[in-house]
N, CA, C and O atoms as a printed pandas DataFrame, in Angstrom:
     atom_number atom_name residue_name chain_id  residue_number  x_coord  y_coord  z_coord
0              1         N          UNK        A               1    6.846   -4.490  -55.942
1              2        CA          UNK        A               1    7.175   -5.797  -56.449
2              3         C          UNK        A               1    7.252   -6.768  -55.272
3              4         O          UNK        A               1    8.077   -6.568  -54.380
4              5         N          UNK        A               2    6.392   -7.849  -55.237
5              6        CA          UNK        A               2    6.645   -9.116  -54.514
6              7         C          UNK        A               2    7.855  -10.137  -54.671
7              8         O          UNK        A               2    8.129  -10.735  -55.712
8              9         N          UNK        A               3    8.464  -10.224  -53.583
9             10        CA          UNK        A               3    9.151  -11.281  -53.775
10            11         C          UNK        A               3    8.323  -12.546  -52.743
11            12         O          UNK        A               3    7.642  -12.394  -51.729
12            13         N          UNK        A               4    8.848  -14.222  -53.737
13            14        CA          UNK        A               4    8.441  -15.278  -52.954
14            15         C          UNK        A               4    9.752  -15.679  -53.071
15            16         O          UNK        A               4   10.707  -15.399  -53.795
16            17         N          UNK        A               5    9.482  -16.539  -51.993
17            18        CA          UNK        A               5   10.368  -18.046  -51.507
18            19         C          UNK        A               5    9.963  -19.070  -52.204
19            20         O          UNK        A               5    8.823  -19.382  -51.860
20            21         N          UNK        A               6   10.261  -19.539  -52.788
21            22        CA          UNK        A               6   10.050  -21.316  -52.975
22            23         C          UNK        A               6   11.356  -22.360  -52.687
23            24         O          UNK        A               6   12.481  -21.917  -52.914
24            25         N          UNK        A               7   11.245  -23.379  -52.321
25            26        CA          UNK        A               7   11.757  -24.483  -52.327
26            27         C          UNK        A               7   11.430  -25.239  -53.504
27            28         O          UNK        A               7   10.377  -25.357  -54.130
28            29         N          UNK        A               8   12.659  -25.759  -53.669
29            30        CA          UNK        A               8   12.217  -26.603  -54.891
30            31         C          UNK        A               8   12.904  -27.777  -54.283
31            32         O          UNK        A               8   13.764  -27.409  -53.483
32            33         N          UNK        A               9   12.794  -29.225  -54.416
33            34        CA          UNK        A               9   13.071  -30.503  -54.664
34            35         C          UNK        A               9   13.694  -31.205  -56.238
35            36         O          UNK        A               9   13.182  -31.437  -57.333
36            37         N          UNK        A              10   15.242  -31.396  -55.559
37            38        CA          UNK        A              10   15.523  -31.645  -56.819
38            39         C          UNK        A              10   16.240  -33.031  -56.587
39            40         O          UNK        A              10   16.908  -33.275  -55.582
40            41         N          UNK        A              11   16.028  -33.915  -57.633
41            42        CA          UNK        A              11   16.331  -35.884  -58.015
42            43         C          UNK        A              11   16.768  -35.839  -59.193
43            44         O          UNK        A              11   16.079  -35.671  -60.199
44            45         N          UNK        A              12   18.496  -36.055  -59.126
45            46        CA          UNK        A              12   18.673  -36.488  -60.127
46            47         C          UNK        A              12   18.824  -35.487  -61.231
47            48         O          UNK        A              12   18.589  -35.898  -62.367
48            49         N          UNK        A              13   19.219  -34.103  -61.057
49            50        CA          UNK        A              13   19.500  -33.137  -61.670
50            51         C          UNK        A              13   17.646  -32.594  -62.423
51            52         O          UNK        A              13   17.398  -31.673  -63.202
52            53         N          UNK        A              14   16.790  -33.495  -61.851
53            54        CA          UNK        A              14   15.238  -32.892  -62.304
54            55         C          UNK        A              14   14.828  -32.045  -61.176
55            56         O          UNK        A              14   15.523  -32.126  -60.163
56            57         N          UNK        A              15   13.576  -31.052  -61.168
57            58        CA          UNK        A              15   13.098  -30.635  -60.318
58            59         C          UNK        A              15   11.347  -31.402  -60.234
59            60         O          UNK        A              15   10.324  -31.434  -60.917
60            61         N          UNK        A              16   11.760  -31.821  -59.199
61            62        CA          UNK        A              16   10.232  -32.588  -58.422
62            63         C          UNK        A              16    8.935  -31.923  -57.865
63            64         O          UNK        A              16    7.917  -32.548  -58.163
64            65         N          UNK        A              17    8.821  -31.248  -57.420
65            66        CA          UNK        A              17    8.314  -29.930  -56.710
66            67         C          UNK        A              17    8.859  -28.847  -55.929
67            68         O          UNK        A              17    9.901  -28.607  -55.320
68            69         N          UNK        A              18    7.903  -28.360  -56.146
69            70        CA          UNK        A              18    7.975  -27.288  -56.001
70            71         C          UNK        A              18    7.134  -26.173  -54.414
71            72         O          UNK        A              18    6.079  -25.591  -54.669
72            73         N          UNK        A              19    7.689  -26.045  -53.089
73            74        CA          UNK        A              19    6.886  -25.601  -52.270
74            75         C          UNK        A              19    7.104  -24.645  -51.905
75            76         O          UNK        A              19    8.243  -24.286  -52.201
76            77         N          UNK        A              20    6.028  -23.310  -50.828
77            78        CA          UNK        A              20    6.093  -22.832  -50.607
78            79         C          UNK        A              20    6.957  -22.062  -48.629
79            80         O          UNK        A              20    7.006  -21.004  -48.002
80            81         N          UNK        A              21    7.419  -23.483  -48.502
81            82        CA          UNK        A              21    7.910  -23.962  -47.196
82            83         C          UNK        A              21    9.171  -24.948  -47.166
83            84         O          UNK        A              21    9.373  -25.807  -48.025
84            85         N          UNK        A              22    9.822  -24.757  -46.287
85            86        CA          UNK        A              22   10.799  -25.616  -46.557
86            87         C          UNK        A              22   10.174  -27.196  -45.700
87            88         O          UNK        A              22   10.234  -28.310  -46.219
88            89         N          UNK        A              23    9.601  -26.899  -44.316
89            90        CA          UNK        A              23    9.058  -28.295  -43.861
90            91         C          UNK        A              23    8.101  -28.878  -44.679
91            92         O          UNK        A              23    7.381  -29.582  -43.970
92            93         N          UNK        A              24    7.645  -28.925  -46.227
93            94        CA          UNK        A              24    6.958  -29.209  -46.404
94            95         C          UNK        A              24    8.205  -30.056  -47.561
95            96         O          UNK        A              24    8.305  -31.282  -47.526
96            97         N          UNK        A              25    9.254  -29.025  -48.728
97            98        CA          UNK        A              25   10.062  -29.624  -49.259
98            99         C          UNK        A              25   10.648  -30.950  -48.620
99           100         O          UNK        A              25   10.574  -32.012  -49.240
100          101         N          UNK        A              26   11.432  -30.837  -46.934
101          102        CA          UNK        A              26   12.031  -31.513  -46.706
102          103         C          UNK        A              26   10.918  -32.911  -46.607
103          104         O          UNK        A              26   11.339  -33.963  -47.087
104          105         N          UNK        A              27    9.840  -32.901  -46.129
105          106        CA          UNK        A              27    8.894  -34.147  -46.118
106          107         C          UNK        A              27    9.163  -34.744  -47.385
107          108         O          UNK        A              27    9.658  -35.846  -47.621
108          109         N          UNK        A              28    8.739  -33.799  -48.217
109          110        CA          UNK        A              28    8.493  -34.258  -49.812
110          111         C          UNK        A              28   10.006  -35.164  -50.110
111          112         O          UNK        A              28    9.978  -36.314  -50.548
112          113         N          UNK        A              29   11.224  -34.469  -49.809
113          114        CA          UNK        A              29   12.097  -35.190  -50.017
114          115         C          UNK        A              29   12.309  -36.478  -49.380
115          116         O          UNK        A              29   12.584  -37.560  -49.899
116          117         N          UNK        A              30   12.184  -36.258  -48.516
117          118        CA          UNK        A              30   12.482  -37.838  -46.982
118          119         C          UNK        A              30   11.444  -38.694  -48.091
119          120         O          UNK        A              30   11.886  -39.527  -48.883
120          121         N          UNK        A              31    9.847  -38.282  -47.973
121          122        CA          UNK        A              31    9.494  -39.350  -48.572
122          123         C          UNK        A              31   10.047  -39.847  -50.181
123          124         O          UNK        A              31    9.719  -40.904  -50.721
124          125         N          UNK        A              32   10.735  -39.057  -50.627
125          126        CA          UNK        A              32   11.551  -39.331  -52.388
126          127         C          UNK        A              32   12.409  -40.538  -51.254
127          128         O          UNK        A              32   11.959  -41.662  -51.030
128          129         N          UNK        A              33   13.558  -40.049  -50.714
129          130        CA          UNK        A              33   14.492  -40.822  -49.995
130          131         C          UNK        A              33   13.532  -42.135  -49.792
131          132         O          UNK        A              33   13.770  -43.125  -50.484
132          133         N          UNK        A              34   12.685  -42.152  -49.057
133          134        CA          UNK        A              34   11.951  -44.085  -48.710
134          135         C          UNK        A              34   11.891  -44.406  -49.884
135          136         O          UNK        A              34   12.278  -45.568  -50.006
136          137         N          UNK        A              35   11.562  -43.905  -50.939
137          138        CA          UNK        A              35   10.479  -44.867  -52.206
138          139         C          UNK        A              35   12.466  -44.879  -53.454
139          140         O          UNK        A              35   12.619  -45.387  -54.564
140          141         N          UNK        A              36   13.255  -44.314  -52.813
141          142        CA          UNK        A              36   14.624  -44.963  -53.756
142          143         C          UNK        A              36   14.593  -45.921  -52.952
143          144         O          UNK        A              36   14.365  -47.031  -53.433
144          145         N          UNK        A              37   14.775  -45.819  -51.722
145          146        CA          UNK        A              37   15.072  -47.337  -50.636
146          147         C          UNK        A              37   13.880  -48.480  -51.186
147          148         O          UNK        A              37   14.231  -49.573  -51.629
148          149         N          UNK        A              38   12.623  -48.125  -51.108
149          150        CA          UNK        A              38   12.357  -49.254  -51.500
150          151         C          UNK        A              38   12.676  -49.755  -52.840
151          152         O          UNK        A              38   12.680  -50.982  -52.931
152          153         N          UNK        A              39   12.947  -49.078  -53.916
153          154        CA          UNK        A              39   12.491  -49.059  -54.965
154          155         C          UNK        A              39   13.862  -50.350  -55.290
155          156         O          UNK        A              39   13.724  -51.460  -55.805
156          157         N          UNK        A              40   15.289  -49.611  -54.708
157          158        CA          UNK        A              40   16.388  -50.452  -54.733
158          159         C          UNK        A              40   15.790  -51.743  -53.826
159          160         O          UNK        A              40   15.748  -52.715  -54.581
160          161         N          UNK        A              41   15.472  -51.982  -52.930
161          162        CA          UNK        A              41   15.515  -52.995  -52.065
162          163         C          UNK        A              41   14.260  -53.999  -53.095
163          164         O          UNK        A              41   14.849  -55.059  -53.303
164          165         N          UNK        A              42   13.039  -54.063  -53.686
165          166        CA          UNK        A              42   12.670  -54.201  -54.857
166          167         C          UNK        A              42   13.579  -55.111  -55.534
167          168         O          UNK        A              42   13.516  -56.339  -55.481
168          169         N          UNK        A              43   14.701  -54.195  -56.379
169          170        CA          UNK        A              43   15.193  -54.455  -57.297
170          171         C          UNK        A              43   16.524  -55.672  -56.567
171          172         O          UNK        A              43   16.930  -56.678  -57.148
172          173         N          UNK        A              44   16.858  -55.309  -55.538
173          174        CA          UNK        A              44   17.282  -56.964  -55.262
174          175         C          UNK        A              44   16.775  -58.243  -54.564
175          176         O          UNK        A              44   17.416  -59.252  -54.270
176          177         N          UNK        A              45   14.997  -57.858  -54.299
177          178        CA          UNK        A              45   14.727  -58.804  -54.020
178          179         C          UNK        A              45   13.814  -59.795  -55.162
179          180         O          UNK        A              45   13.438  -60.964  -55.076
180          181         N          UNK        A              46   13.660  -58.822  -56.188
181          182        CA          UNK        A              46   12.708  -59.467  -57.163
182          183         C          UNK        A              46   13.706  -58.828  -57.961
183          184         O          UNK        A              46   13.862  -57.638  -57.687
184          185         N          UNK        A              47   14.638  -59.425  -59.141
185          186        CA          UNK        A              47   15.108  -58.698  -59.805
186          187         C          UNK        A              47   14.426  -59.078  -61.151
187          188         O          UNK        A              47   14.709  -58.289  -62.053
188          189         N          UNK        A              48   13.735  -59.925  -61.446
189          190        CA          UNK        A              48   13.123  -59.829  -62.942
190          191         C          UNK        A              48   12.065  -58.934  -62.835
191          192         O          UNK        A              48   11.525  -58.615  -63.894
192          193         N          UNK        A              49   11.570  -58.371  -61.623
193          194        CA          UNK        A              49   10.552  -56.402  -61.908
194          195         C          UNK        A              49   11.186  -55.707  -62.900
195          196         O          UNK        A              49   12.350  -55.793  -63.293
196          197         N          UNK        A              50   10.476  -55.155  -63.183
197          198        CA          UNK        A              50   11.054  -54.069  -64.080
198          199         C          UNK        A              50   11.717  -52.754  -63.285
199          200         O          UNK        A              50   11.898  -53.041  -62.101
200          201         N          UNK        A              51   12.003  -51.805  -63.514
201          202        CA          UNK        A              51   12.885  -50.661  -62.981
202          203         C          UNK        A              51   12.035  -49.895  -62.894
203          204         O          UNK        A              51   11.801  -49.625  -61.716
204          205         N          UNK        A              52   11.091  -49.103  -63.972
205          206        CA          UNK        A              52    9.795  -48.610  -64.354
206          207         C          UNK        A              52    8.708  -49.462  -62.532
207          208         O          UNK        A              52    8.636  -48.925  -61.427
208          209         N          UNK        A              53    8.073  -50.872  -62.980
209          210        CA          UNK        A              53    7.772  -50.931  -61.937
210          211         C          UNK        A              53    8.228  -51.003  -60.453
211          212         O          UNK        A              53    7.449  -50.795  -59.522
212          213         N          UNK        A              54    9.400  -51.278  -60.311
213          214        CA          UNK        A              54   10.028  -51.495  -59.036
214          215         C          UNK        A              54    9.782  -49.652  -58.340
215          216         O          UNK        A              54    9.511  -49.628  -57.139
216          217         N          UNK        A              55    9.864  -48.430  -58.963
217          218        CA          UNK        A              55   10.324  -47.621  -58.788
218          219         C          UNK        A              55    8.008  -47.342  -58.352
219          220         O          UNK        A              55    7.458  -47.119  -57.274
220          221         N          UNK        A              56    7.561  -47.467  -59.387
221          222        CA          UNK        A              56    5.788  -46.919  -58.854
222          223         C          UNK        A              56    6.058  -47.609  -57.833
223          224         O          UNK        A              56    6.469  -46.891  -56.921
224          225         N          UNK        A              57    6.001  -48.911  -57.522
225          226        CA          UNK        A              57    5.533  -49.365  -56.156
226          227         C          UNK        A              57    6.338  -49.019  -55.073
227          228         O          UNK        A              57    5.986  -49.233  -53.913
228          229         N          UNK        A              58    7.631  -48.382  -55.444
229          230        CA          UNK        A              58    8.375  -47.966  -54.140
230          231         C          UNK        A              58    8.079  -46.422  -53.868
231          232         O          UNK        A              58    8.526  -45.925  -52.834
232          233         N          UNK        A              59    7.519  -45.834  -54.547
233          234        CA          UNK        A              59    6.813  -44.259  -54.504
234          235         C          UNK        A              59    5.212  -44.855  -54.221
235          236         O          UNK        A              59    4.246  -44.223  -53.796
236          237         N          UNK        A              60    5.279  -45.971  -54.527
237          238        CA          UNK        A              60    3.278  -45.988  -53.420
238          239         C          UNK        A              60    3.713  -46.238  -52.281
239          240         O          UNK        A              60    3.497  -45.293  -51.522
240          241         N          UNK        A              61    4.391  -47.343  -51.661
241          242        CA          UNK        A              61    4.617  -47.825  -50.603
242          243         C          UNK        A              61    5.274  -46.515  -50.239
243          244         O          UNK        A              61    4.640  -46.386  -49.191
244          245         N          UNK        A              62    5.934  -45.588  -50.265
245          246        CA          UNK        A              62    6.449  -44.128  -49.367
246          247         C          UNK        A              62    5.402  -43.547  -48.966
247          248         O          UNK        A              62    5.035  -43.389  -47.801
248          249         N          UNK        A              63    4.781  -43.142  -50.149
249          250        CA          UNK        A              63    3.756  -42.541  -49.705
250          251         C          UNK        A              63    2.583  -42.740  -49.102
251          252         O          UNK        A              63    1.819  -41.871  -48.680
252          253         N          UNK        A              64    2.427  -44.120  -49.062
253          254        CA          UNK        A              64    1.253  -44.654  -47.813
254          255         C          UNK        A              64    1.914  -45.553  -46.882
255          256         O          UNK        A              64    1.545  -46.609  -46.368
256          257         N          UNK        A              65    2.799  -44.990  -46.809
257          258        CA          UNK        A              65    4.080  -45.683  -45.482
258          259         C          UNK        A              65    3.293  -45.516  -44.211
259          260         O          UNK        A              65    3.643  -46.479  -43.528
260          261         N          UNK        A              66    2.019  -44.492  -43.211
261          262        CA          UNK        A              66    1.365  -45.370  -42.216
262          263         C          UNK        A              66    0.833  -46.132  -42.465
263          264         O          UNK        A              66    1.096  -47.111  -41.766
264          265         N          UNK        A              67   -0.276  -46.378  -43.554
265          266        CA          UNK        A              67   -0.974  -47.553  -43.584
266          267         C          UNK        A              67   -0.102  -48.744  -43.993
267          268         O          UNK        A              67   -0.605  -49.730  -43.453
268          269         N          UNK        A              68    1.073  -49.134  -44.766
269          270        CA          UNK        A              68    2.256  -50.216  -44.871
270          271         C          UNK        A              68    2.312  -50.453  -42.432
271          272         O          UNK        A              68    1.986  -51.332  -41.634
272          273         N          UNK        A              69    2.845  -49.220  -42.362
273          274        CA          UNK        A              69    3.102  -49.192  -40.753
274          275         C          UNK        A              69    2.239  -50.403  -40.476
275          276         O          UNK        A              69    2.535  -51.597  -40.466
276          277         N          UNK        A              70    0.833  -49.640  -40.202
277          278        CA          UNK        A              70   -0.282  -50.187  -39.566
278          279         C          UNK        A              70   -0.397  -51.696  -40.164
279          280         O          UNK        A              70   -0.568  -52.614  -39.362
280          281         N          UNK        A              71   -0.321  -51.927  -41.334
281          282        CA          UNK        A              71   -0.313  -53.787  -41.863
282          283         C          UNK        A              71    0.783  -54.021  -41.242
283          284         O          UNK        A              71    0.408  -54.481  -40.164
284          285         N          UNK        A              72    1.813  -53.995  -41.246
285          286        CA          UNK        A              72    3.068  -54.902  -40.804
286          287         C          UNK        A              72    2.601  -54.861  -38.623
287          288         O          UNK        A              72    2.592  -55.833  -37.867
288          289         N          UNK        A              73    2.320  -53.483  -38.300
289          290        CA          UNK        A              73    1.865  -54.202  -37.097
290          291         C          UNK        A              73    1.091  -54.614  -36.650
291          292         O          UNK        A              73    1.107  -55.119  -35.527
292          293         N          UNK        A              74    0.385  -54.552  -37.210
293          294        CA          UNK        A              74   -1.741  -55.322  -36.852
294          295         C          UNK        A              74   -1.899  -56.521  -38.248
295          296         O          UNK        A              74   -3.034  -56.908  -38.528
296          297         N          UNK        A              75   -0.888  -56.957  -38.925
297          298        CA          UNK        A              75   -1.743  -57.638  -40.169
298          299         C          UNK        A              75   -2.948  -57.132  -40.600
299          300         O          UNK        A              75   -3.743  -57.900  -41.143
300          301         N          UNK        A              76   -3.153  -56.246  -40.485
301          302        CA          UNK        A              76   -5.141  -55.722  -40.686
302          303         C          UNK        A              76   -5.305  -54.532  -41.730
303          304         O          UNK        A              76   -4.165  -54.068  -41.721
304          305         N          UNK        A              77   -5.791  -54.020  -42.321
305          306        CA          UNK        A              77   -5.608  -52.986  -43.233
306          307         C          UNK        A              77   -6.611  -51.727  -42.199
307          308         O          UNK        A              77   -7.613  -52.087  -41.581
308          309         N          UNK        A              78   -6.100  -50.273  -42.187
309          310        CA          UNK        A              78   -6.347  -49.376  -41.515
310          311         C          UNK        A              78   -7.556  -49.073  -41.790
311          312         O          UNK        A              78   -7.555  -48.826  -42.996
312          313         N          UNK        A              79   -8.795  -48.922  -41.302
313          314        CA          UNK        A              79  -10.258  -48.359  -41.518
314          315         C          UNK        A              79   -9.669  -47.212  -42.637
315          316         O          UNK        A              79   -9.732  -47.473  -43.838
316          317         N          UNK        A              80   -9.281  -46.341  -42.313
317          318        CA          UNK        A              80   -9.374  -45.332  -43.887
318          319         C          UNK        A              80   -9.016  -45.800  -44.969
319          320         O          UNK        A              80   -9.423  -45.327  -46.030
320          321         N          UNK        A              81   -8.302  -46.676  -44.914
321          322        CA          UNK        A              81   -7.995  -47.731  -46.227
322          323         C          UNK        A              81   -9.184  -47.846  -46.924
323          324         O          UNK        A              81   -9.541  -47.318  -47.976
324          325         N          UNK        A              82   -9.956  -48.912  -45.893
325          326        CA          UNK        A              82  -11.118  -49.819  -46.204
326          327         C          UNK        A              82  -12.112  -48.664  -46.502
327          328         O          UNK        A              82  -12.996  -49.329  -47.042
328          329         N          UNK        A              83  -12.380  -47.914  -46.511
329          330        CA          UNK        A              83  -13.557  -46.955  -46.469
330          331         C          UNK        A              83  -13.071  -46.320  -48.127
331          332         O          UNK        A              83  -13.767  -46.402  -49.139
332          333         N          UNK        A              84  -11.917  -45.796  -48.041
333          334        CA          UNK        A              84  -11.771  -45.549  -49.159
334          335         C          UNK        A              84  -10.157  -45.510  -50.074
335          336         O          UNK        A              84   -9.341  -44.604  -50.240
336          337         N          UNK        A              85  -10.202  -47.084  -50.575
337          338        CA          UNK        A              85   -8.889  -47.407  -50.920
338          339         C          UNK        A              85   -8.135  -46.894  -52.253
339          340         O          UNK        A              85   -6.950  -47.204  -52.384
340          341         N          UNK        A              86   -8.785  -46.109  -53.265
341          342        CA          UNK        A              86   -8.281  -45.152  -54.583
342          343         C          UNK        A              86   -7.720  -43.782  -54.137
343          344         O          UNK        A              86   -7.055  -43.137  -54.948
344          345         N          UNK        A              87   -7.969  -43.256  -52.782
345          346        CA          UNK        A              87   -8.161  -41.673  -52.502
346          347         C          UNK        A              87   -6.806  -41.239  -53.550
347          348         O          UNK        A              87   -6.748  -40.819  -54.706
348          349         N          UNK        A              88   -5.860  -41.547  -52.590
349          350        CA          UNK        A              88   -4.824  -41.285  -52.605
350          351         C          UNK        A              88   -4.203  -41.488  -53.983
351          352         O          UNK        A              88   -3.481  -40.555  -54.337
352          353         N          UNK        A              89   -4.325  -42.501  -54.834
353          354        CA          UNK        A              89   -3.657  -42.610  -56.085
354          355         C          UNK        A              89   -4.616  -41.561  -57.180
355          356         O          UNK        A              89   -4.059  -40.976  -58.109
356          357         N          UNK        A              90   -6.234  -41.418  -56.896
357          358        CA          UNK        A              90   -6.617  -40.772  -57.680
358          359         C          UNK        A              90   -5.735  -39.277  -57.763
359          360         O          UNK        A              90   -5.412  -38.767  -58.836
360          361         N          UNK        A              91   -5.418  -38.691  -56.423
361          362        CA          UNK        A              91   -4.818  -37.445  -56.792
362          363         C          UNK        A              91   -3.394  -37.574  -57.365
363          364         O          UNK        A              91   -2.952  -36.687  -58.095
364          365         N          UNK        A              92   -2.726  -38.576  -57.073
365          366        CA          UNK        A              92   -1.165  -38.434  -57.373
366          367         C          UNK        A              92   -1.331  -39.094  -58.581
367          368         O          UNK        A              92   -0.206  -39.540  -58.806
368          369         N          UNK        A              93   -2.268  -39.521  -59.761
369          370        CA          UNK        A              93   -2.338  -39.586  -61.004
370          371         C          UNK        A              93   -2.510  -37.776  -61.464
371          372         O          UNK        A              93   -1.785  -37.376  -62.375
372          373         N          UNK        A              94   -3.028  -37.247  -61.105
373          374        CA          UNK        A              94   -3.425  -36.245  -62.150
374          375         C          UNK        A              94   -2.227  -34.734  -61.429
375          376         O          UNK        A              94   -2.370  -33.512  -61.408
376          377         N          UNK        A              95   -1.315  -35.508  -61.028
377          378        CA          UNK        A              95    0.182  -34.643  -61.305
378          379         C          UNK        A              95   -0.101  -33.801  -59.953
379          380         O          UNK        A              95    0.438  -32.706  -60.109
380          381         N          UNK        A              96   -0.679  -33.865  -58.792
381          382        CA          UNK        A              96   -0.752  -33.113  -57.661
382          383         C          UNK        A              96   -0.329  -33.946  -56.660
383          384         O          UNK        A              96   -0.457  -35.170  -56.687
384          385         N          UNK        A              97    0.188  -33.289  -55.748
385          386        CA          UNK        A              97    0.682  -33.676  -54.613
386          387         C          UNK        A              97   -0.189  -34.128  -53.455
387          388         O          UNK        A              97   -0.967  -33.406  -52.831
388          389         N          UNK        A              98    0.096  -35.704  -53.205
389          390        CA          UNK        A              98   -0.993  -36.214  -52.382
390          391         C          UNK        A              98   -1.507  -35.397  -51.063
391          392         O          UNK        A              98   -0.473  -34.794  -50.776
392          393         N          UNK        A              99   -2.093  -35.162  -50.472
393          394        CA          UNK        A              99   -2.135  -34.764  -48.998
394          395         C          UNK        A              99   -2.122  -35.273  -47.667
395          396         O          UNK        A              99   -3.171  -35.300  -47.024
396          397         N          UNK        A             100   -0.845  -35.758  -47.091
397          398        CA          UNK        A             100   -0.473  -37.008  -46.277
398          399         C          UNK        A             100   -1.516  -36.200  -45.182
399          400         O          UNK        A             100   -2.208  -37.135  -44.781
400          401         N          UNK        A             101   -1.970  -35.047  -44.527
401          402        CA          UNK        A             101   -2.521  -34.670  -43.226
402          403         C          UNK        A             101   -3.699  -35.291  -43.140
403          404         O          UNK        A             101   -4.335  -35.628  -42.142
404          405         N          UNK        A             102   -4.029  -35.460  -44.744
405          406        CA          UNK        A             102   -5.926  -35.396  -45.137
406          407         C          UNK        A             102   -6.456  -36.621  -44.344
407          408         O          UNK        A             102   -7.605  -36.534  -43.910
408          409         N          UNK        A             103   -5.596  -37.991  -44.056
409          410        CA          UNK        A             103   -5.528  -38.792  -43.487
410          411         C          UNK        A             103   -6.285  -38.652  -42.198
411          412         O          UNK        A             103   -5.721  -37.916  -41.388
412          413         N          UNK        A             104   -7.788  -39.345  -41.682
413          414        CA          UNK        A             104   -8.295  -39.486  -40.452
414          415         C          UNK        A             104   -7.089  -39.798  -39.407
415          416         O          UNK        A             104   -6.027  -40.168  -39.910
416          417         N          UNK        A             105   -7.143  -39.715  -38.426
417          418        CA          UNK        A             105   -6.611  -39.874  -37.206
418          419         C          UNK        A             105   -7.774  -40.245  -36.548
419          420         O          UNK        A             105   -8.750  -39.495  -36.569
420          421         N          UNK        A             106   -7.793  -41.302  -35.968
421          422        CA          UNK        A             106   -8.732  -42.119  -35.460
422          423         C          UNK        A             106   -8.650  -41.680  -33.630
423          424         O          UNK        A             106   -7.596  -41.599  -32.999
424          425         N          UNK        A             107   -9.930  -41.465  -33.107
425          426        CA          UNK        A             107   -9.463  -41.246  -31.419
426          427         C          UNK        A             107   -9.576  -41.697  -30.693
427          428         O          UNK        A             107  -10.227  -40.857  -30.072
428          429         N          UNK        A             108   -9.459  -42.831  -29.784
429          430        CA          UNK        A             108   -9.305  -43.562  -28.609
430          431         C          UNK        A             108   -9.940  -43.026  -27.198
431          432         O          UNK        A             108   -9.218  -42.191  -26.655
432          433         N          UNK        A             109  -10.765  -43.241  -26.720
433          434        CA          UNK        A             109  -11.516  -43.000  -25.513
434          435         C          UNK        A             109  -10.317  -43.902  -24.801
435          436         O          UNK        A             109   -9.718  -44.753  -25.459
436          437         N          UNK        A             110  -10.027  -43.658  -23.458
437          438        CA          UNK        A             110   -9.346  -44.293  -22.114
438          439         C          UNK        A             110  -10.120  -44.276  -21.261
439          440         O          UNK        A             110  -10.879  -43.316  -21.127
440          441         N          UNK        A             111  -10.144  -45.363  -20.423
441          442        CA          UNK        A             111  -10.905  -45.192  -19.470
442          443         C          UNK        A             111   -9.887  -44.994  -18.393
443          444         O          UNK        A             111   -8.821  -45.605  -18.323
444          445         N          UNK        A             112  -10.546  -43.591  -17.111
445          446        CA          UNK        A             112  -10.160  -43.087  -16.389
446          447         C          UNK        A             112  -10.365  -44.324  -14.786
447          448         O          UNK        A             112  -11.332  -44.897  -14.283
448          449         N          UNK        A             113   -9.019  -44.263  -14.499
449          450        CA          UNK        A             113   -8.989  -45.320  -13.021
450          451         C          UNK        A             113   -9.209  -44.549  -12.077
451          452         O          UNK        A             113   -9.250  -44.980  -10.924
C-alpha cells in the first residue's frame, strides 16, 4: 500500500487546492493572501464594484503580479504579455492551476569591461 502526502490549501473553511509539495501550497497560498489584499483594497477604493468583481480582479492582479511589477516600473507592458496576452486566463478558466514558472525569463547580454 502507498501512502501520499498532499497539502491542501484551505480559505475560509473551503479547500482550494490541492498539492503535492508544501513549497508549492505555500506559493499557492501567499498568492490567495495578495488577491484578499487586493481584492479588500478594491473594495475601499471603488466601493460601488461589486464583491464578485472586486475579488476576479484581485485574483488576476495576484496572479500576474510580475507583469503588474514590470507596468508600475517601466509603464510598458512585458514582451510575454504582448506576444501572448489570454495564456494565462485561458488555463485558470478551465479549473487548473496557472503555471507561474511557464513565464519566459528574458536574458540580458553585459558587456564585459
Amino acid at each position: 500500500m502507498a501512502v501520499e502526502t498532499k497539502f491542501v490549501v484551505v480559505r475560509k473553511g473551503e479547500e482550494k487546492m490541492t498539492f503535492a509539495n508544501k513549497k508549492d501550497a505555500d506559493a499557492w497560498d501567499k498568492m490567495l493572501d495578495m488577491a484578499d489584499a487586493f481584492t479588500d483594497w478594491l473594495q475601499q477604493q471603488q466601493p460601488e464594484m461589486g464583491e464578485a468583481q472586486a475579488e476576479a480582479l484581485g485574483l488576476l492582479l495576484a496572479e500576474q503580479k510580475d507583469a503588474v511589477q514590470h507596468i508600475l516600473r517601466t509603464s510598458k507592458l512585458p514582451e510575454a504579455v504582448k506576444s501572448a496576452p489570454n495564456d494565462a486566463t485561458a488555463v485558470a478558466d478551465h479549473g487548473e492551476q496557472p503555471a507561474a514558472e511557464t513565464s519566459e525569463k528574458r536574458v540580458r547580454s553585459v558587456k564585459a569591461a
